[in-house]
Amino acid sequence: MELREHRSSFIVYFTLRIIVIVMLILQLLNRNYENVFLCALTLVLLIMPSLVQITFKVELPTTLEIFILVFIFAAEILGEISEFYLVFPFWDTVLHTINGFLAAAIGFSMVDLLNRSEKIVFNLSPLFMAIVAFCFSMTIGVVWEFFEFVMDQIIGYDMQKDTVIHVIRSVTLDPAGHNVPYVIDNITETAVNGQELGLGGYLDIGLIDTMQDLIVNFIGAFIFSVIGFFYVKNRGKGGFANRFIPRRKAKDRDFLKIAREISENGDDVKDVMRQNVICQKTSESAREDSGAGSEASAMAVPGTEGEMPDQFPEEVEEKSSEDS
């Protein structure tokens, strides 16, 4: 039943998992144990969307789930092992933009689930929900840059990629020792300890890469925050946003719970599904009846929004004038 509901995402998951396992075996044969670790980490990360759905009883839209799976594969397998970060200079920028978009979607959905929760009194306006989603995404982006910096400084990686530049400005190079930037432009050669590096310019150590990552993360987060704002403003009618915002699982869609009830009670699958659907429809009709009842009471009570125009006082005045 769960497989039927998420057939597209399962096909993507299964395909990517097979590719990663094959890649893991190849890296193991080549004795490249660092890449073996990356493959193992990717296999774990690919399980996370399903684990989140089961643990927190939320329904990830198929589009969002596929985006997350492809993003993990593109970052770890294609980016690191296949060296797409070097082959395609835009690869890192695209991934950080998507990361900002997806992180904003996840942050937005967390607030949206709290807003719709019956147990927690938590209600934010669409603007504040968009701000929270944006801040959540930017926080994820900043924390990731912290992680890259720590890995470079302690482990000795080069996750914050370097950039060849031709102009530098630094107050450290000012001959007078003042707080005035000293400019060196048209740099075509750089030598370290008398050895020419052959870069054709000066080497920026990670700063430009970090700022570019944060800027594109900002763009992705801002785009989805705007989409989420109009989604809530229009009471969840946005078709595009619905594909990226998780929802709480309905009772008739909690297949793990249904399977557990069937195994415990020995009930038939169709009977359990039918009972859940009937319960859900009953609760929805009761909710509609209560809404209709409140509208009817508003029509009956003077001074309310649905009050009918009062024409009786004019008739009373006419009768009293005739009697006199």
GROMACS .gro file of C-alpha atoms in nm:
model
  324
    1MET     CA    1   0.000   0.000   0.000
    2GLU     CA    2   0.280   0.240   0.090
    3LEU     CA    3   0.464   0.141  -0.227
    4ARG     CA    4   0.156   0.213  -0.434
    5GLU     CA    5   0.128   0.562  -0.284
    6HIS     CA    6   0.495   0.647  -0.351
    7ARG     CA    7   0.570   0.446  -0.664
    8SER     CA    8   0.764   0.718  -0.845
    9SER     CA    9   0.985   0.804  -0.547
   10PHE     CA   10   1.046   0.435  -0.477
   11ILE     CA   11   1.167   0.378  -0.835
   12VAL     CA   12   1.408   0.672  -0.798
   13TYR     CA   13   1.522   0.547  -0.456
   14PHE     CA   14   1.577   0.191  -0.579
   15THR     CA   15   1.767   0.304  -0.890
   16LEU     CA   16   1.996   0.540  -0.697
   17ARG     CA   17   2.058   0.278  -0.429
   18ILE     CA   18   2.170   0.023  -0.689
   19ILE     CA   19   2.407   0.277  -0.846
   20VAL     CA   20   2.556   0.367  -0.507
   21ILE     CA   21   2.609   0.002  -0.414
   22VAL     CA   22   2.787  -0.062  -0.746
   23MET     CA   23   2.999   0.248  -0.687
   24LEU     CA   24   3.081   0.130  -0.335
   25ILE     CA   25   3.203  -0.207  -0.463
   26LEU     CA   26   3.420  -0.040  -0.729
   27GLN     CA   27   3.574   0.196  -0.473
   28LEU     CA   28   3.636  -0.097  -0.238
   29LEU     CA   29   3.819  -0.285  -0.514
   30ASN     CA   30   4.028   0.025  -0.583
   31ARG     CA   31   4.102   0.053  -0.208
   32ASN     CA   32   3.975   0.408  -0.204
   33TYR     CA   33   3.836   0.390   0.148
   34GLU     CA   34   3.746   0.759   0.168
   35ASN     CA   35   3.504   0.716  -0.122
   36VAL     CA   36   3.378   0.392   0.035
   37PHE     CA   37   3.282   0.597   0.340
   38LEU     CA   38   3.103   0.852   0.117
   39CYS     CA   39   2.907   0.572  -0.052
   40ALA     CA   40   2.807   0.424   0.284
   41LEU     CA   41   2.703   0.770   0.406
   42THR     CA   42   2.495   0.818   0.091
   43LEU     CA   43   2.313   0.487   0.150
   44VAL     CA   44   2.222   0.606   0.498
   45LEU     CA   45   2.108   0.948   0.378
   46LEU     CA   46   1.887   0.793   0.109
   47ILE     CA   47   1.685   0.621   0.382
   48MET     CA   48   1.621   0.945   0.572
   49PRO     CA   49   1.305   1.061   0.383
   50SER     CA   50   1.128   0.730   0.452
   51LEU     CA   51   1.253   0.729   0.811
   52VAL     CA   52   1.115   1.080   0.867
   53GLN     CA   53   0.775   0.979   0.730
   54ILE     CA   54   0.753   0.674   0.957
   55THR     CA   55   0.892   0.838   1.271
   56PHE     CA   56   0.702   1.169   1.261
   57LYS     CA   57   0.394   1.039   1.074
   58VAL     CA   58   0.415   1.300   0.800
   59GLU     CA   59   0.348   1.263   0.430
   60LEU     CA   60   0.628   1.386   0.206
   61PRO     CA   61   0.499   1.488  -0.138
   62THR     CA   62   0.646   1.273  -0.413
   63THR     CA   63   0.812   1.571  -0.582
   64LEU     CA   64   0.985   1.678  -0.261
   65GLU     CA   65   1.101   1.324  -0.186
   66ILE     CA   66   1.247   1.281  -0.535
   67PHE     CA   67   1.421   1.619  -0.511
   68ILE     CA   68   1.582   1.519  -0.179
   69LEU     CA   69   1.699   1.182  -0.311
   70VAL     CA   70   1.848   1.329  -0.629
   71PHE     CA   71   2.008   1.612  -0.430
   72ILE     CA   72   2.186   1.364  -0.200
   73PHE     CA   73   2.308   1.161  -0.496
   74ALA     CA   74   2.422   1.469  -0.688
   75ALA     CA   75   2.612   1.611  -0.390
   76GLU     CA   76   2.789   1.298  -0.267
   77ILE     CA   77   2.830   1.060  -0.560
   78LEU     CA   78   2.840   1.294  -0.860
   79GLY     CA   79   2.992   1.592  -0.682
   80GLU     CA   80   3.259   1.427  -0.466
   81ILE     CA   81   3.338   1.086  -0.618
   82SER     CA   82   3.279   1.169  -0.986
   83GLU     CA   83   3.438   1.513  -0.930
   84PHE     CA   84   3.153   1.711  -1.085
   85TYR     CA   85   3.256   2.002  -0.861
   86LEU     CA   86   3.573   2.030  -1.069
   87VAL     CA   87   3.435   1.927  -1.410
   88PHE     CA   88   3.138   2.165  -1.391
   89PRO     CA   89   3.220   2.488  -1.201
   90PHE     CA   90   2.847   2.568  -1.164
   91TRP     CA   91   2.768   2.235  -0.993
   92ASP     CA   92   2.829   2.363  -0.638
   93THR     CA   93   2.629   2.680  -0.704
   94VAL     CA   94   2.328   2.485  -0.836
   95LEU     CA   95   2.330   2.248  -0.538
   96HIS     CA   96   2.350   2.531  -0.284
   97THR     CA   97   2.059   2.706  -0.454
   98ILE     CA   98   1.850   2.389  -0.439
   99ASN     CA   99   1.958   2.339  -0.078
  100GLY     CA  100   1.829   2.686   0.013
  101PHE     CA  101   1.499   2.609  -0.161
  102LEU     CA  102   1.451   2.268   0.002
  103ALA     CA  103   1.559   2.385   0.348
  104ALA     CA  104   1.305   2.669   0.329
  105ALA     CA  105   1.037   2.416   0.229
  106ILE     CA  106   1.122   2.196   0.528
  107GLY     CA  107   1.131   2.492   0.767
  108PHE     CA  108   0.800   2.617   0.631
  109SER     CA  109   0.637   2.275   0.667
  110MET     CA  110   0.749   2.248   1.030
  111VAL     CA  111   0.569   2.573   1.117
  112ASP     CA  112   0.270   2.476   0.902
  113LEU     CA  113   0.234   2.144   1.086
  114LEU     CA  114   0.244   2.328   1.420
  115ASN     CA  115  -0.015   2.575   1.294
  116ARG     CA  116  -0.250   2.290   1.203
  117SER     CA  117  -0.186   2.085   1.517
  118GLU     CA  118  -0.478   2.040   1.755
  119LYS     CA  119  -0.252   1.966   2.054
  120ILE     CA  120  -0.030   2.276   2.032
  121VAL     CA  121  -0.170   2.630   2.038
  122PHE     CA  122   0.058   2.784   1.779
  123ASN     CA  123  -0.061   3.022   1.513
  124LEU     CA  124   0.159   3.242   1.295
  125SER     CA  125   0.056   3.476   1.017
  126PRO     CA  126   0.168   3.397   0.659
  127LEU     CA  127   0.436   3.666   0.678
  128PHE     CA  128   0.591   3.527   0.996
  129MET     CA  129   0.578   3.174   0.855
  130ALA     CA  130   0.769   3.293   0.550
  131ILE     CA  131   1.025   3.470   0.772
  132VAL     CA  132   1.073   3.156   0.986
  133ALA     CA  133   1.120   2.940   0.673
  134PHE     CA  134   1.373   3.187   0.533
  135CYS     CA  135   1.570   3.207   0.860
  136PHE     CA  136   1.566   2.828   0.898
  137SER     CA  137   1.711   2.784   0.549
  138MET     CA  138   1.981   3.046   0.603
  139THR     CA  139   2.074   2.886   0.935
  140ILE     CA  140   2.120   2.550   0.763
  141GLY     CA  141   2.339   2.718   0.500
  142VAL     CA  142   2.557   2.891   0.762
  143VAL     CA  143   2.595   2.573   0.968
  144TRP     CA  144   2.705   2.387   0.654
  145GLU     CA  145   2.973   2.649   0.586
  146PHE     CA  146   3.091   2.607   0.947
  147PHE     CA  147   3.116   2.234   0.879
  148GLU     CA  148   3.319   2.291   0.561
  149PHE     CA  149   3.556   2.524   0.746
  150VAL     CA  150   3.610   2.275   1.029
  151MET     CA  151   3.672   1.989   0.784
  152ASP     CA  152   3.930   2.200   0.596
  153GLN     CA  153   4.112   2.323   0.904
  154ILE     CA  154   4.111   2.008   1.117
  155ILE     CA  155   4.078   1.712   0.881
  156GLY     CA  156   4.274   1.874   0.597
  157TYR     CA  157   4.005   1.864   0.326
  158ASP     CA  158   3.942   2.131   0.064
  159MET     CA  159   3.562   2.166   0.083
  160GLN     CA  160   3.578   2.545   0.058
  161LYS     CA  161   3.700   2.554  -0.298
  162ASP     CA  162   3.961   2.813  -0.402
  163THR     CA  163   3.919   3.078  -0.673
  164VAL     CA  164   4.181   3.229  -0.904
  165ILE     CA  165   4.158   3.611  -0.891
  166HIS     CA  166   4.359   3.891  -1.054
  167VAL     CA  167   4.306   4.174  -0.801
  168ILE     CA  168   4.364   4.182  -0.426
  169ARG     CA  169   4.293   4.459  -0.175
  170SER     CA  170   4.445   4.437   0.173
  171VAL     CA  171   4.524   4.681   0.452
  172THR     CA  172   4.799   4.440   0.562
  173LEU     CA  173   5.003   4.536   0.255
  174ASP     CA  174   4.973   4.913   0.312
  175PRO     CA  175   5.332   5.048   0.334
  176ALA     CA  176   5.232   5.317   0.585
  177GLY     CA  177   5.060   5.065   0.811
  178HIS     CA  178   4.728   5.252   0.803
  179ASN     CA  179   4.379   5.113   0.770
  180VAL     CA  180   4.380   5.181   0.397
  181PRO     CA  181   4.338   4.899   0.142
  182TYR     CA  182   4.646   4.850  -0.072
  183VAL     CA  183   4.546   4.741  -0.424
  184ILE     CA  184   4.745   4.505  -0.647
  185ASP     CA  185   4.580   4.442  -0.983
  186ASN     CA  186   4.660   4.270  -1.311
  187ILE     CA  187   4.809   3.972  -1.123
  188THR     CA  188   4.924   3.707  -1.371
  189GLU     CA  189   5.172   3.507  -1.163
  190THR     CA  190   5.191   3.380  -0.806
  191ALA     CA  191   5.500   3.225  -0.648
  192VAL     CA  192   5.524   3.051  -0.309
  193ASN     CA  193   5.872   3.003  -0.164
  194GLY     CA  194   6.017   3.092  -0.502
  195GLN     CA  195   5.809   2.831  -0.685
  196GLU     CA  196   5.567   2.947  -0.955
  197LEU     CA  197   5.220   2.797  -0.908
  198GLY     CA  198   5.116   2.838  -1.271
  199LEU     CA  199   4.768   2.964  -1.186
  200GLY     CA  200   4.766   3.273  -1.404
  201GLY     CA  201   4.658   3.481  -1.106
  202TYR     CA  202   4.633   3.495  -0.726
  203LEU     CA  203   4.468   3.217  -0.523
  204ASP     CA  204   4.172   3.313  -0.303
  205ILE     CA  205   4.146   3.056  -0.023
  206GLY     CA  206   3.777   2.972   0.005
  207LEU     CA  207   3.631   3.316   0.084
  208ILE     CA  208   3.463   3.376  -0.252
  209ASP     CA  209   3.331   3.019  -0.261
  210THR     CA  210   3.175   3.058   0.085
  211MET     CA  211   3.009   3.388   0.002
  212GLN     CA  212   2.876   3.257  -0.331
  213ASP     CA  213   2.728   2.957  -0.151
  214LEU     CA  214   2.552   3.180   0.104
  215ILE     CA  215   2.424   3.417  -0.165
  216VAL     CA  216   2.265   3.141  -0.378
  217ASN     CA  217   2.129   2.982  -0.057
  218PHE     CA  218   1.971   3.321   0.014
  219ILE     CA  219   1.813   3.324  -0.334
  220GLY     CA  220   1.670   2.972  -0.300
  221ALA     CA  221   1.535   3.043   0.050
  222PHE     CA  222   1.379   3.372  -0.059
  223ILE     CA  223   1.206   3.216  -0.360
  224PHE     CA  224   1.037   2.944  -0.157
  225SER     CA  225   0.951   3.182   0.128
  226VAL     CA  226   0.757   3.397  -0.119
  227ILE     CA  227   0.585   3.087  -0.261
  228GLY     CA  228   0.499   2.969   0.090
  229PHE     CA  229   0.361   3.310   0.185
  230PHE     CA  230   0.106   3.305  -0.098
  231TYR     CA  231   0.035   2.937  -0.028
  232VAL     CA  232  -0.084   3.018   0.326
  233LYS     CA  233  -0.244   3.344   0.215
  234ASN     CA  234  -0.461   3.149  -0.031
  235ARG     CA  235  -0.542   2.881   0.230
  236GLY     CA  236  -0.329   2.605   0.076
  237LYS     CA  237  -0.455   2.637  -0.282
  238GLY     CA  238  -0.110   2.668  -0.440
  239GLY     CA  239  -0.054   2.364  -0.661
  240PHE     CA  240   0.320   2.422  -0.691
  241ALA     CA  241   0.377   2.470  -0.317
  242ASN     CA  242   0.173   2.158  -0.236
  243ARG     CA  243   0.441   1.950  -0.408
  244PHE     CA  244   0.706   2.065  -0.161
  245ILE     CA  245   0.523   2.104   0.173
  246PRO     CA  246   0.485   1.786   0.385
  247ARG     CA  247   0.152   1.721   0.556
  248ARG     CA  248   0.048   1.516   0.854
  249LYS     CA  249  -0.052   1.161   0.757
  250ALA     CA  250  -0.426   1.098   0.737
  251LYS     CA  251  -0.555   0.803   0.938
  252ASP     CA  252  -0.644   0.605   0.626
  253ARG     CA  253  -0.291   0.667   0.488
  254ASP     CA  254  -0.094   0.554   0.794
  255PHE     CA  255  -0.020   0.215   0.642
  256LEU     CA  256   0.232   0.114   0.908
  257LYS     CA  257  -0.030   0.157   1.179
  258ILE     CA  258  -0.287  -0.028   0.968
  259ALA     CA  259  -0.046  -0.319   0.917
  260ARG     CA  260   0.022  -0.330   1.292
  261GLU     CA  261  -0.352  -0.342   1.369
  262ILE     CA  262  -0.402  -0.617   1.114
  263SER     CA  263  -0.120  -0.828   1.259
  264GLU     CA  264  -0.251  -0.782   1.614
  265ASN     CA  265  -0.622  -0.834   1.549
  266GLY     CA  266  -0.613  -1.053   1.239
  267ASP     CA  267  -0.848  -0.816   1.056
  268ASP     CA  268  -0.887  -0.797   0.682
  269VAL     CA  269  -0.697  -0.520   0.505
  270LYS     CA  270  -0.998  -0.392   0.311
  271ASP     CA  271  -1.215  -0.380   0.625
  272VAL     CA  272  -0.958  -0.174   0.815
  273MET     CA  273  -0.915   0.065   0.522
  274ARG     CA  274  -1.293   0.098   0.486
  275GLN     CA  275  -1.335   0.176   0.857
  276ASN     CA  276  -1.065   0.444   0.844
  277VAL     CA  277  -1.225   0.607   0.541
  278ILE     CA  278  -1.569   0.605   0.709
  279CYS     CA  279  -1.423   0.761   1.027
  280GLN     CA  280  -1.250   1.033   0.827
  281LYS     CA  281  -1.564   1.115   0.626
  282THR     CA  282  -1.771   1.122   0.946
  283SER     CA  283  -1.534   1.368   1.111
  284GLU     CA  284  -1.533   1.587   0.798
  285SER     CA  285  -1.915   1.590   0.775
  286ALA     CA  286  -1.939   1.671   1.146
  287ARG     CA  287  -1.700   1.960   1.093
  288GLU     CA  288  -1.912   2.085   0.801
  289ASP     CA  289  -2.234   2.054   1.004
  290SER     CA  290  -2.085   2.252   1.290
  291GLY     CA  291  -1.980   2.520   1.040
  292ALA     CA  292  -2.331   2.531   0.892
  293GLY     CA  293  -2.482   2.547   1.241
  294SER     CA  294  -2.267   2.845   1.331
  295GLU     CA  295  -2.377   3.022   1.011
  296ALA     CA  296  -2.744   2.953   1.090
  297SER     CA  297  -2.706   3.089   1.441
  298ALA     CA  298  -2.540   3.398   1.297
  299MET     CA  299  -2.848   3.448   1.076
  300ALA     CA  300  -3.077   3.425   1.378
  301VAL     CA  301  -2.893   3.648   1.620
  302PRO     CA  302  -2.929   4.026   1.561
  303GLY     CA  303  -2.611   4.220   1.511
  304THR     CA  304  -2.424   3.930   1.351
  305GLU     CA  305  -2.274   3.917   1.007
  306GLY     CA  306  -2.556   3.708   0.857
  307GLU     CA  307  -2.845   3.912   0.999
  308MET     CA  308  -3.141   3.971   0.764
  309PRO     CA  309  -3.259   4.330   0.702
  310ASP     CA  310  -3.515   4.433   0.961
  311GLN     CA  311  -3.830   4.563   0.787
  312PHE     CA  312  -4.077   4.515   1.072
  313PRO     CA  313  -4.035   4.855   1.247
  314GLU     CA  314  -4.160   5.040   0.935
  315GLU     CA  315  -4.479   4.828   0.924
  316VAL     CA  316  -4.548   4.895   1.294
  317GLU     CA  317  -4.512   5.270   1.239
  318GLU     CA  318  -4.758   5.263   0.947
  319LYS     CA  319  -5.023   5.075   1.151
  320SER     CA  320  -4.994   5.311   1.448
  321SER     CA  321  -5.045   5.616   1.223
  322GLU     CA  322  -5.364   5.465   1.069
  323ASP     CA  323  -5.510   5.391   1.415
  324SER     CA  324  -5.459   5.747   1.526
   0.00000   0.00000   0.00000
